[in-house]
Coordinates of C-alpha atoms in Angstrom, one line a residue:
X1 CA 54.4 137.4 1.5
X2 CA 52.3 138.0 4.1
X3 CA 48.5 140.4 3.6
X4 CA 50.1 143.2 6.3
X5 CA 53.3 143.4 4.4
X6 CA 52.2 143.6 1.5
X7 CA 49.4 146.1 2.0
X8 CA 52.6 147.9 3.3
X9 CA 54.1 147.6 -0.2
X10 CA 51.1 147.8 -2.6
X11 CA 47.9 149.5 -3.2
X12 CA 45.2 147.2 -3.6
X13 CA 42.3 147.4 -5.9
X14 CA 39.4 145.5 -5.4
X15 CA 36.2 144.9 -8.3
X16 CA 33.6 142.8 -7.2
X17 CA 30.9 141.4 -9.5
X18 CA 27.1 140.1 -7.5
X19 CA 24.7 137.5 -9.0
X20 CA 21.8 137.4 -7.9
X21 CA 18.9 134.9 -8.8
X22 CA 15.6 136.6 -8.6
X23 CA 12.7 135.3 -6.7
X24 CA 10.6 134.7 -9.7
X25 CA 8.4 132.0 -10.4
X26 CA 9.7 131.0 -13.8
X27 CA 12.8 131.3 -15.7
X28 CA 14.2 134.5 -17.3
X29 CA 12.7 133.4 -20.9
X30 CA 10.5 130.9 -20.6
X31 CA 7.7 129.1 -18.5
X32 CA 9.8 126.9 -16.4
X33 CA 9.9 126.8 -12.8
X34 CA 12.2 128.4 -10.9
X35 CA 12.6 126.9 -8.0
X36 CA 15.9 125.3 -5.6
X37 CA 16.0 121.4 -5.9
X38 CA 14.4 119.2 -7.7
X39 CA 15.3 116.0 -9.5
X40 CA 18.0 116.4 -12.3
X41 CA 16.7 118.5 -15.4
X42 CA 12.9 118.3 -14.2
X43 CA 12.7 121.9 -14.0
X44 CA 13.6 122.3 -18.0
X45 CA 11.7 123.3 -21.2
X46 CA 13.1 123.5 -25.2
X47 CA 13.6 126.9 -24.3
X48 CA 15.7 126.0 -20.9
X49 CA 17.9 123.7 -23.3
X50 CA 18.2 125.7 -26.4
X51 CA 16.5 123.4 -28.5
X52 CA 16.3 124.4 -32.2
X53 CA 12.9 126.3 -32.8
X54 CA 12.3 127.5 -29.1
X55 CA 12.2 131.3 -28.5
X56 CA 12.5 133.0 -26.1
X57 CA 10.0 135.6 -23.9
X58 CA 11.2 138.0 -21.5
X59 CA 10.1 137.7 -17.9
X60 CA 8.1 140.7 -16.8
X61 CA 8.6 140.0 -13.4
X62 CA 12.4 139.7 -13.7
X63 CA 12.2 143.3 -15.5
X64 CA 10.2 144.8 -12.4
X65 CA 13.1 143.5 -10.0
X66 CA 15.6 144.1 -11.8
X67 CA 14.4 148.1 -12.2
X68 CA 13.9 148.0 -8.2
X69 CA 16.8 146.5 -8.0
X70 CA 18.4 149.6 -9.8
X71 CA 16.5 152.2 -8.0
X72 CA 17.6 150.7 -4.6
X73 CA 21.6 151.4 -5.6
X74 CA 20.7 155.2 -7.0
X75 CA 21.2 153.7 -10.6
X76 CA 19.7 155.7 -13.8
X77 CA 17.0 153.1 -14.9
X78 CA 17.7 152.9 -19.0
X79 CA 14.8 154.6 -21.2
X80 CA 15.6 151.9 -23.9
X81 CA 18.2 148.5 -23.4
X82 CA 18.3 145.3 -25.1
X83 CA 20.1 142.2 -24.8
X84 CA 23.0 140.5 -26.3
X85 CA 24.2 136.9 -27.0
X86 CA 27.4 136.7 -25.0
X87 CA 29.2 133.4 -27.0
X88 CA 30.9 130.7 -24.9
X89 CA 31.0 127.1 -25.3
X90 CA 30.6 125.0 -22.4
X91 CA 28.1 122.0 -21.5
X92 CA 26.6 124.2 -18.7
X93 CA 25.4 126.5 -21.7
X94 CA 23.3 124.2 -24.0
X95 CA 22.6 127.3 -26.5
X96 CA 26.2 127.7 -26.7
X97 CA 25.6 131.4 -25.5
X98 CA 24.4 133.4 -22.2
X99 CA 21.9 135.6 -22.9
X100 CA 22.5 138.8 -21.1
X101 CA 23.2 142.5 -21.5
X102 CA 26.4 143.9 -22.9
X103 CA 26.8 147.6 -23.8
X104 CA 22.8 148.6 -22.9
X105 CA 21.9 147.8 -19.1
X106 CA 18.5 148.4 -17.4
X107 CA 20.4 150.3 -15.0
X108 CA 24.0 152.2 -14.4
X109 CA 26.1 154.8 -12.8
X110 CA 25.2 154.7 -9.3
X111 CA 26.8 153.9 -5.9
X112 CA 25.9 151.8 -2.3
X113 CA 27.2 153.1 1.2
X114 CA 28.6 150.8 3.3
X115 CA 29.5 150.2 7.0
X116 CA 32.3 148.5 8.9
X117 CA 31.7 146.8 11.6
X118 CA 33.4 150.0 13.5
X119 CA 31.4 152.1 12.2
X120 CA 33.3 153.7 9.3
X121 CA 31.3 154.1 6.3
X122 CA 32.8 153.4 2.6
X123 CA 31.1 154.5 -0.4
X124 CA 31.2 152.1 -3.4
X125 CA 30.3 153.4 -6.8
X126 CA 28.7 150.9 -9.3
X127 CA 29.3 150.9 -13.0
X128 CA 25.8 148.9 -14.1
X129 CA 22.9 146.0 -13.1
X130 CA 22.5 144.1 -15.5
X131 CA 19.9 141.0 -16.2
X132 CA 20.9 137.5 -17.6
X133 CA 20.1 134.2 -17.2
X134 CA 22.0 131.8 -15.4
X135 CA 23.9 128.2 -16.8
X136 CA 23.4 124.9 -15.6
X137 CA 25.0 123.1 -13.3
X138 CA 28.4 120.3 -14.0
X139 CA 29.5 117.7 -11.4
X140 CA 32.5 116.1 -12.4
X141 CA 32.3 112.4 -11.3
X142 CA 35.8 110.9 -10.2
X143 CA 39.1 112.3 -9.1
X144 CA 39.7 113.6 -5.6
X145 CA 38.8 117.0 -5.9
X146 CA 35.1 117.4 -7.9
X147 CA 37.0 119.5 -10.4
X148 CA 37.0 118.5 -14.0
X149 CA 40.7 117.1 -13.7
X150 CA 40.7 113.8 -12.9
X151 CA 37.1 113.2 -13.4
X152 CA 35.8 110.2 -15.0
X153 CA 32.7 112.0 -16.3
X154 CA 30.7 115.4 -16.2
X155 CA 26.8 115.1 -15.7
X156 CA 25.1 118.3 -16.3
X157 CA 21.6 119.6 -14.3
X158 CA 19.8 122.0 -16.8
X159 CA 17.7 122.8 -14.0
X160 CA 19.9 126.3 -13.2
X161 CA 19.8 127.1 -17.1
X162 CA 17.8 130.0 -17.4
X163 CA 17.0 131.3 -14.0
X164 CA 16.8 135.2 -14.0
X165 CA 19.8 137.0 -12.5
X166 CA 20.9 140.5 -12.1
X167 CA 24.9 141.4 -12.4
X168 CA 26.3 144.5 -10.4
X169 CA 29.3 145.2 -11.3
X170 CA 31.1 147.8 -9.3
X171 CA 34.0 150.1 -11.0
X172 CA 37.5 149.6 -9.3
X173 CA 37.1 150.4 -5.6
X174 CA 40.6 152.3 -4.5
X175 CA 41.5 153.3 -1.2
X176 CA 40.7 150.8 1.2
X177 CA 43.9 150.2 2.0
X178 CA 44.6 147.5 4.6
X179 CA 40.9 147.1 5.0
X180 CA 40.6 146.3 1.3
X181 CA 38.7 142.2 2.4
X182 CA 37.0 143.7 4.8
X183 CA 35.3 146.1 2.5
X184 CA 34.6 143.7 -0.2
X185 CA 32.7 141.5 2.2
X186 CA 30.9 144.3 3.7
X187 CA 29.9 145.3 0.7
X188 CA 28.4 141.8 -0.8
X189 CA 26.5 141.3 3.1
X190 CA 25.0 145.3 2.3
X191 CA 23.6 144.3 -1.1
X192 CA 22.6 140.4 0.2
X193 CA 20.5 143.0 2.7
X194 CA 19.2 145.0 0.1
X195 CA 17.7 142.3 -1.9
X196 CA 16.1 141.2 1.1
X197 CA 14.2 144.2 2.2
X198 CA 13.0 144.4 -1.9
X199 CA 11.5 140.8 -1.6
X200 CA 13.5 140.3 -4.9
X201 CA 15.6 137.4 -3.6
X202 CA 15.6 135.0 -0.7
X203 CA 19.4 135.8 -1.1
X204 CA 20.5 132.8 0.2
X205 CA 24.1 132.3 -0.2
X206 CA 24.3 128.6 0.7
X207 CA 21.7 127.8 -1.8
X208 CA 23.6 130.2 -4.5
X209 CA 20.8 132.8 -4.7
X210 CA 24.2 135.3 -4.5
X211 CA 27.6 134.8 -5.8
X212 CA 30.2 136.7 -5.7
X213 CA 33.3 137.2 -8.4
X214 CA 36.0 139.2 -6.3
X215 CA 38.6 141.1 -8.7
X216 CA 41.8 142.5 -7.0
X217 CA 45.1 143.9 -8.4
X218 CA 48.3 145.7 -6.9
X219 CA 49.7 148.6 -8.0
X220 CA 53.0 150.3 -6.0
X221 CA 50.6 153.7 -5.2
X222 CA 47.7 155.2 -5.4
X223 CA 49.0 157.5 -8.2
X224 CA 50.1 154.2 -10.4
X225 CA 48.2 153.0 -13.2
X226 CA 46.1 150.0 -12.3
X227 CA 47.7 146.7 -11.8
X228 CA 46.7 143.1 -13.5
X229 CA 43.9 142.1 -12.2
X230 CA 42.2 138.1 -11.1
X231 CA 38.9 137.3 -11.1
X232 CA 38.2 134.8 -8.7
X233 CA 34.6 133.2 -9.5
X234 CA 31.6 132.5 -7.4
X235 CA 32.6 133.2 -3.6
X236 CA 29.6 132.3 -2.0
X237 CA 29.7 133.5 1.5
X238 CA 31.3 136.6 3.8
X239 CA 34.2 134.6 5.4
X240 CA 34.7 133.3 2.3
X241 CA 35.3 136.6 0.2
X242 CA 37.4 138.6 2.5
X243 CA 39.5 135.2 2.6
X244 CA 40.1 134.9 -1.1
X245 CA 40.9 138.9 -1.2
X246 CA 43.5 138.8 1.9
X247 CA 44.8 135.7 0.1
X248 CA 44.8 137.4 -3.7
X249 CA 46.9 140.4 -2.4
X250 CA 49.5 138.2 -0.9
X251 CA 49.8 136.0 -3.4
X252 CA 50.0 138.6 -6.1
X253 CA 52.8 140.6 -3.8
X254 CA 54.7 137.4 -3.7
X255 CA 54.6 137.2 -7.5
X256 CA 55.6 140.9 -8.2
X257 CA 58.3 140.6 -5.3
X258 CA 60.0 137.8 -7.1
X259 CA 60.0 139.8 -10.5
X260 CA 57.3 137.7 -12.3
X261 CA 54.3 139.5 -13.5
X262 CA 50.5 138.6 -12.5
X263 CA 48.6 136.8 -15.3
X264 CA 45.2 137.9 -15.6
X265 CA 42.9 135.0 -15.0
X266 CA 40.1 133.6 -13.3
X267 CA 40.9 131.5 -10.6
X268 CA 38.8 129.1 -8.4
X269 CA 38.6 129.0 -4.5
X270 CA 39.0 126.7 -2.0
X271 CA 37.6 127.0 1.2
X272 CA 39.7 123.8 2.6
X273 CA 43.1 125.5 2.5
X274 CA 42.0 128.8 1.8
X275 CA 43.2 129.3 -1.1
X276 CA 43.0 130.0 -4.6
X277 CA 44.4 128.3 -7.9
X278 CA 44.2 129.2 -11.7
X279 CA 41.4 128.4 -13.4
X280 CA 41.5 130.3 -17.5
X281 CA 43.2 133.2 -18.9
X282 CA 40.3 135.9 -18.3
X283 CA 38.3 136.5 -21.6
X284 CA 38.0 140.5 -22.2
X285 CA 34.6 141.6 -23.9
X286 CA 35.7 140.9 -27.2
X287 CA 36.4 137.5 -26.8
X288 CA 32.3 136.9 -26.0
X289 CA 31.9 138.2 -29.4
X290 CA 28.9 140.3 -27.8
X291 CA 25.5 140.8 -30.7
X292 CA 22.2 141.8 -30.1
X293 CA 19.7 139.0 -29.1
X294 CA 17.9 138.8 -32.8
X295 CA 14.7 137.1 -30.8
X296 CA 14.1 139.4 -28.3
X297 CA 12.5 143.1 -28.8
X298 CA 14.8 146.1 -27.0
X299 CA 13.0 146.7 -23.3
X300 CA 11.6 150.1 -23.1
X301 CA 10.0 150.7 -19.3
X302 CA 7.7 153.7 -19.1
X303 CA 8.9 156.5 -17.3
X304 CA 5.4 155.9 -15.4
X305 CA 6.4 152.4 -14.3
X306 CA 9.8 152.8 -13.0
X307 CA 8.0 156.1 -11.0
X308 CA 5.7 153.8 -9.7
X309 CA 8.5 151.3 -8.8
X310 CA 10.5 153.9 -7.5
X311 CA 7.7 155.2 -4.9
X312 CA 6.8 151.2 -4.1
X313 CA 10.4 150.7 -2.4
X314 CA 10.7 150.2 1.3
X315 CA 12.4 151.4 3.6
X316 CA 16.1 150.2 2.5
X317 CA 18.9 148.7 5.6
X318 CA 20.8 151.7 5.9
X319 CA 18.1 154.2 6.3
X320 CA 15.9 151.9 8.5
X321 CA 19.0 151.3 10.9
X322 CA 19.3 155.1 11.1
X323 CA 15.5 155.7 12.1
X324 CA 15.7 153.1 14.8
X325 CA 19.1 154.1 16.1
X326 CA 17.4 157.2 16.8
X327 CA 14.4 156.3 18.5
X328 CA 15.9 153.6 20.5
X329 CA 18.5 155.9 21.8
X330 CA 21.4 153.2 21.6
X331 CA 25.0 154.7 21.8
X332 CA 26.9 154.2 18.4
X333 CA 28.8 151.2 20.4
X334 CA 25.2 149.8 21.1
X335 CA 23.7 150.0 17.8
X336 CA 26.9 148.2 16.1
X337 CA 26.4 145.6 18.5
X338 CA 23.1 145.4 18.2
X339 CA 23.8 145.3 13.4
X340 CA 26.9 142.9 13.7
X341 CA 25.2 140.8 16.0
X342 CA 22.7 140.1 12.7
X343 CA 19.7 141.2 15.8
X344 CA 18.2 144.2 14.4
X345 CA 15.1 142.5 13.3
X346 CA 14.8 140.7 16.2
X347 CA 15.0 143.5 18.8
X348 CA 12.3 145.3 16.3
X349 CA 9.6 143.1 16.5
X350 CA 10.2 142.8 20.1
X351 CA 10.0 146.0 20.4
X352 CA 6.8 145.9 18.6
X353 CA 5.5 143.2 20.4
X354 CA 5.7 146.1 23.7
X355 CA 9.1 145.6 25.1
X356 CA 10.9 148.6 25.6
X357 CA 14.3 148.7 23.3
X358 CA 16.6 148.8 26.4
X359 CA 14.8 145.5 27.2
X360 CA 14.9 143.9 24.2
X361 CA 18.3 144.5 23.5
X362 CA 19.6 143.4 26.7
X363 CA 17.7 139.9 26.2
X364 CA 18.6 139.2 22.7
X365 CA 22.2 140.2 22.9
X366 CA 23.1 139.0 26.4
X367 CA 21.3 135.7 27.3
X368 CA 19.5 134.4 24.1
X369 CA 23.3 135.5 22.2
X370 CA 25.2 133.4 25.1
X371 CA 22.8 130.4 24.8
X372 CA 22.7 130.5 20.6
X373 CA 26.9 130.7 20.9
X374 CA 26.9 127.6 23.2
X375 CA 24.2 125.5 20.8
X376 CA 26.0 127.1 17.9
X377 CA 22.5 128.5 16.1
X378 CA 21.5 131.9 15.8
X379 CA 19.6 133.4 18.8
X380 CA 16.1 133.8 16.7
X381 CA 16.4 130.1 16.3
X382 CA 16.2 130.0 20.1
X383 CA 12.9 131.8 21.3
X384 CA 11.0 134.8 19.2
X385 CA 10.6 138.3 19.2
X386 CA 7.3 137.6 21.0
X387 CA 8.4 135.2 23.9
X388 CA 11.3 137.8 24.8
X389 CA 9.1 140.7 25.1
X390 CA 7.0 138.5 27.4
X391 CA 9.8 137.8 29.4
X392 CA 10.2 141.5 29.8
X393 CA 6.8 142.0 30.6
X394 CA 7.2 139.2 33.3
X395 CA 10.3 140.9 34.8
X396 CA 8.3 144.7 34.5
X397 CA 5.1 143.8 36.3
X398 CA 7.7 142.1 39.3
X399 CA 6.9 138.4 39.2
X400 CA 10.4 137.6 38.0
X401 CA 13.8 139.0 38.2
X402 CA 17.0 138.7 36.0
X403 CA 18.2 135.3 37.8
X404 CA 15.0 133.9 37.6
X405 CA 14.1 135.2 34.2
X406 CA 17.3 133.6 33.2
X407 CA 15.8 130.2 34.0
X408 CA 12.6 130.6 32.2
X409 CA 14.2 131.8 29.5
X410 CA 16.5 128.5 29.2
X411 CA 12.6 126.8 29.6
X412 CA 11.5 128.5 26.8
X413 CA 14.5 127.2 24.4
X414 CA 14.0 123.8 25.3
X415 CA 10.2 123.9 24.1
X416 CA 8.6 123.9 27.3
X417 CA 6.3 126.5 26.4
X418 CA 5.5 130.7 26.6
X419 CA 7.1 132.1 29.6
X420 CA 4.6 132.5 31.8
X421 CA 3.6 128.9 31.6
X422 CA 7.3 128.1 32.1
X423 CA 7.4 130.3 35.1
X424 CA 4.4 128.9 36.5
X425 CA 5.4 124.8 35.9
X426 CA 8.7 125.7 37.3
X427 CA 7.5 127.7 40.4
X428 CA 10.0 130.3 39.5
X429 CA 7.6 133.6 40.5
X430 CA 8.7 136.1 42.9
X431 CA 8.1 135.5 46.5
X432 CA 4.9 137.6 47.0
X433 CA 4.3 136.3 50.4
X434 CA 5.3 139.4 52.3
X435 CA 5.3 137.0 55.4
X436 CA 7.5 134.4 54.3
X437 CA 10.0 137.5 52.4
X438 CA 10.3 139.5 56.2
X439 CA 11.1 136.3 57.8
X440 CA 14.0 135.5 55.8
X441 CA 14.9 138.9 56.6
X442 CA 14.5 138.1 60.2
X443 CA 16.7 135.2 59.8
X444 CA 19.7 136.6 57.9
X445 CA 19.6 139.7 60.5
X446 CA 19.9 137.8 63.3
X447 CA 22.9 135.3 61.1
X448 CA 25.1 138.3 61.0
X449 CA 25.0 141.0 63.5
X450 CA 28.6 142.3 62.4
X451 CA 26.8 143.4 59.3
X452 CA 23.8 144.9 61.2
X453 CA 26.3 147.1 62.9
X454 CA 28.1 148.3 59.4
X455 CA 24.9 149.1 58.3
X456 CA 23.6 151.1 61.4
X457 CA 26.8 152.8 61.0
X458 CA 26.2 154.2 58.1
X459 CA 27.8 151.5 55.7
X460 CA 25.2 151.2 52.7
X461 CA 26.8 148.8 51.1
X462 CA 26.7 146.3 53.5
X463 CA 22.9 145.6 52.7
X464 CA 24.3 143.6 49.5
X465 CA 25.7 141.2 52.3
X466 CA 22.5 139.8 54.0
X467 CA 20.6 139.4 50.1
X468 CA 22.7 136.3 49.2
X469 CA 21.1 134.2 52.3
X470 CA 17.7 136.3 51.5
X471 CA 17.9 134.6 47.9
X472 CA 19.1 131.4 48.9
X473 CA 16.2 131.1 51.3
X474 CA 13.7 132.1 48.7
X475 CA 15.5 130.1 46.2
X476 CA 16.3 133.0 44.4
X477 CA 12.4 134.5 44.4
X478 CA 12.9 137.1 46.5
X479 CA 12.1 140.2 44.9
X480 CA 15.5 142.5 45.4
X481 CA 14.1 146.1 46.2
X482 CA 11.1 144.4 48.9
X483 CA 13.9 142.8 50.8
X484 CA 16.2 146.0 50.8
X485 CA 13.2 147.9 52.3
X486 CA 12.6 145.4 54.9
X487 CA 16.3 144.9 55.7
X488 CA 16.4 149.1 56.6
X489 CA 12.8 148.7 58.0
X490 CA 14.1 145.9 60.7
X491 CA 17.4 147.1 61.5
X492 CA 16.0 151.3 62.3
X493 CA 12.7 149.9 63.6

């Protein structure tokens, strides 16, 4: 079936569940490094691979993100949690159990606001953050598809085992409607944002610093009991998760349309086909045969420290995009432009660096967005905040104009320096030879004398006529506003 027909059918019901490794410089319980890469279980201690007679120690650091983390989605921070051995057996798990948090989270019950690229703005409440460590890593050697069917072997990297994550797990999200993937991956890039501003995560989702497990069900309306749900695990980018939700609600549809019912399950996604396939029957709760971590004391954070925490937070996404949307003066259209356009940054320092924010924002999402589209990079991996708002300095104090500025601007991205010495090696600088400038004039006045005649007659417009053999005389470096003036002073003197 297809996703429009049946969102016309069903009410979807999204869940999504967000890892995220923290930034800290050893594992969740123990003194190994946590760091991206590395050679095969290099990055490993008894504690990293559950060796009999390690113990574990809880990361302090992890505890401090994890609160912000908390604070920064309007969570209640716990006054006393603890953590739990969540039982699974699998070779990614050498303990034969996750440690993590089951019925005692640092923090719960709050929610995240998020905007659409249109502007709307959805509200998405959050049952809990929790922290837990992470497994290892299995590649499957052999078969066609790097999945454990068909392989000839597993080899398993240890170097992932124990790296400190937080889990956010939202409640069921209703009434999205059509918009349902849309949501779910706006909500994902809001939270990859907010652990960016905290400095708790690089939060980069092609290294895996945030994974996403998307849950979505049907029911026939709003007013039904929820539906069956799938879990389909570790979605690691924005396409990717509005994909597997478009594609979860149509496959489900089709299976309730033919009178089957929807297993609940996890299921794995393919970004190839875009599509997703079966993985296990989903474990509830029970099944993990949750206890309480016998080596590790409960957590009980002063009410002092998380007040501290709480006052250290910056300035979060949402509010800072409100503050500047105000100062800058950008219409609503602008501003969205400016946020889906992944530019805000950019256009702030620039705007630090003395350009004004008109300027900046014409620059970086006109010119420096049409060259990054056509070399297929993002425009800050072009030029910087600083060479743009040079650029506009260039074109404020009248030694360069858009056309020209143009040119030094395609100077600048192919490393030939800071715009002024661009300008300058490429003679680009408006014509200040006021000489050379009224001759030109001279000579397109006396080219056209059917135009001369509009203009004495009254026809304004007709100026616009004589500027392109002004420019092509000047090679472009006539500066626009001297030449009107001398066009008017010639023709009425």
């Amino acid at each position: 079936m297809k996703y429009e027909d049946a969102i016309k059918k069903y009410d979807p019901v999204i869940g999504i569940e967000v890892h995220v490794e923290l930034g800290t410089e050893t594992k969740m319980f123990d003194a190994a490094p946590n760091s991206f890469g590395g050679g095969p279980n290099s990055n490993i201690t008894p504690t990293s691979l559950g060796l009999p007679g390690s113990l574990p120690v809880v990361n302090e650091k992890a505890v401090e993100y994890a609160i912000k983390i908390g604070l920064a989605l309007g969570c209640d921070i716990a006054e006393s949690c603890r953590f739990a051995r969540k039982n699974y057996f699998y070779p990614d798990v050498p303990k034969d159990f996750q440690t993590s948090q089951s019925d005692e989270p640092i923090a719960a019950d709050g929610e995240v606001e998020v905007e659409l690229e249109d502007g709307t703005t959805v509200t998405i409440p959050v049952e809990r953050a929790h922290m837990e460590e992470d497994a290892g890593k299995n590649t499957h050697v052999g078969g066609a598809t790097g999945r454990i069917h068909g392989a000839v072997h597993s080899l398993v990297d240890y170097n992932r085992a124990g790296v400190p994550l937080v889990e956010i797990v939202t409640h069921p999200i209703t009434g999205t409607g059509e918009r349902a993937a849309e949501v779910a991956a706006a909500y994902v890039r809001t939270l990859r944002d907010i652990f960016r501003a905290l400095g708790v995560s690089e939060a980069r989702m092609e290294q895996g610093n945030v994974r996403a497990d998307v849950n979505v069900s049907l029911r026939e309306s709003p007013e039904a009991p929820l539906g069956t749900r799938t879990e389909t695990k570790n979605v690691n980018s924005f396409r990717s998760i509005e994909r597997a939700v478009r594609f979860e609600i149509a496959r489900q549809a089709s299976v309730l349309e033919s009178g089957r019912k929807v297993v609940q399950e996890t299921r794995h996604w393919h970004e190839d086909t875009g599509e997703t396939t079966s993985g296990r029957v989903k474990s509830d709760a029970d099944d993990y045969r949750y206890f309480p971590e016998p080596d590790l004391v409960p957590l009980v954070p002063s009410r002092e420290w998380i007040e501290e925490l709480r006052a250290s937070l910056p300035e979060l996404p949402a509010q800072k995009r409100r503050r500047l949307h105000a100062e800058w003066g950008f219409s609503d259209l602008e501003m969205r432009d400016v946020v889906n356009a992944g530019l805000l940054d950019a256009i702030e320092d620039t705007v630090g660096e003395g350009a004004t924010p008109a300027a900046a924002r014409k620059w970086w999402t006109g010119e420096v967005a049409r060259m990054a589209k056509q070399r297929e990079v993002h425009p800050t991996e072009l030029v910087t905040p600083a060479q743009v708002a040079a650029l506009a300095q260039l074109i404020a104090d009248g030694k360069l104009n858009d056309k020209l500025a143009k040119e030094v601007l395609a100077g600048v991205a192919a490393g030939e320096g800071e715009p002024a010495e661009v300008m300058s090696a490429r003679g680009l600088e408006i014509v200040e030879d006021t000489g050379a400038l009224e001759a030109a004039v001279a000579e397109a006045i006396a080219a056209n004398p059917d135009v001369v005649e509009k203009i004495r007659g009254g026809k304004m417009q007709a100026v616009g006529a004589l500027m392109g053999p002004i420019m092509k005389a000047t090679r472009g470096q006539a500066d626009a506003g001297k030449a009107r003036e001398l066009i008017l002073a010639q023709i009425n003197g």
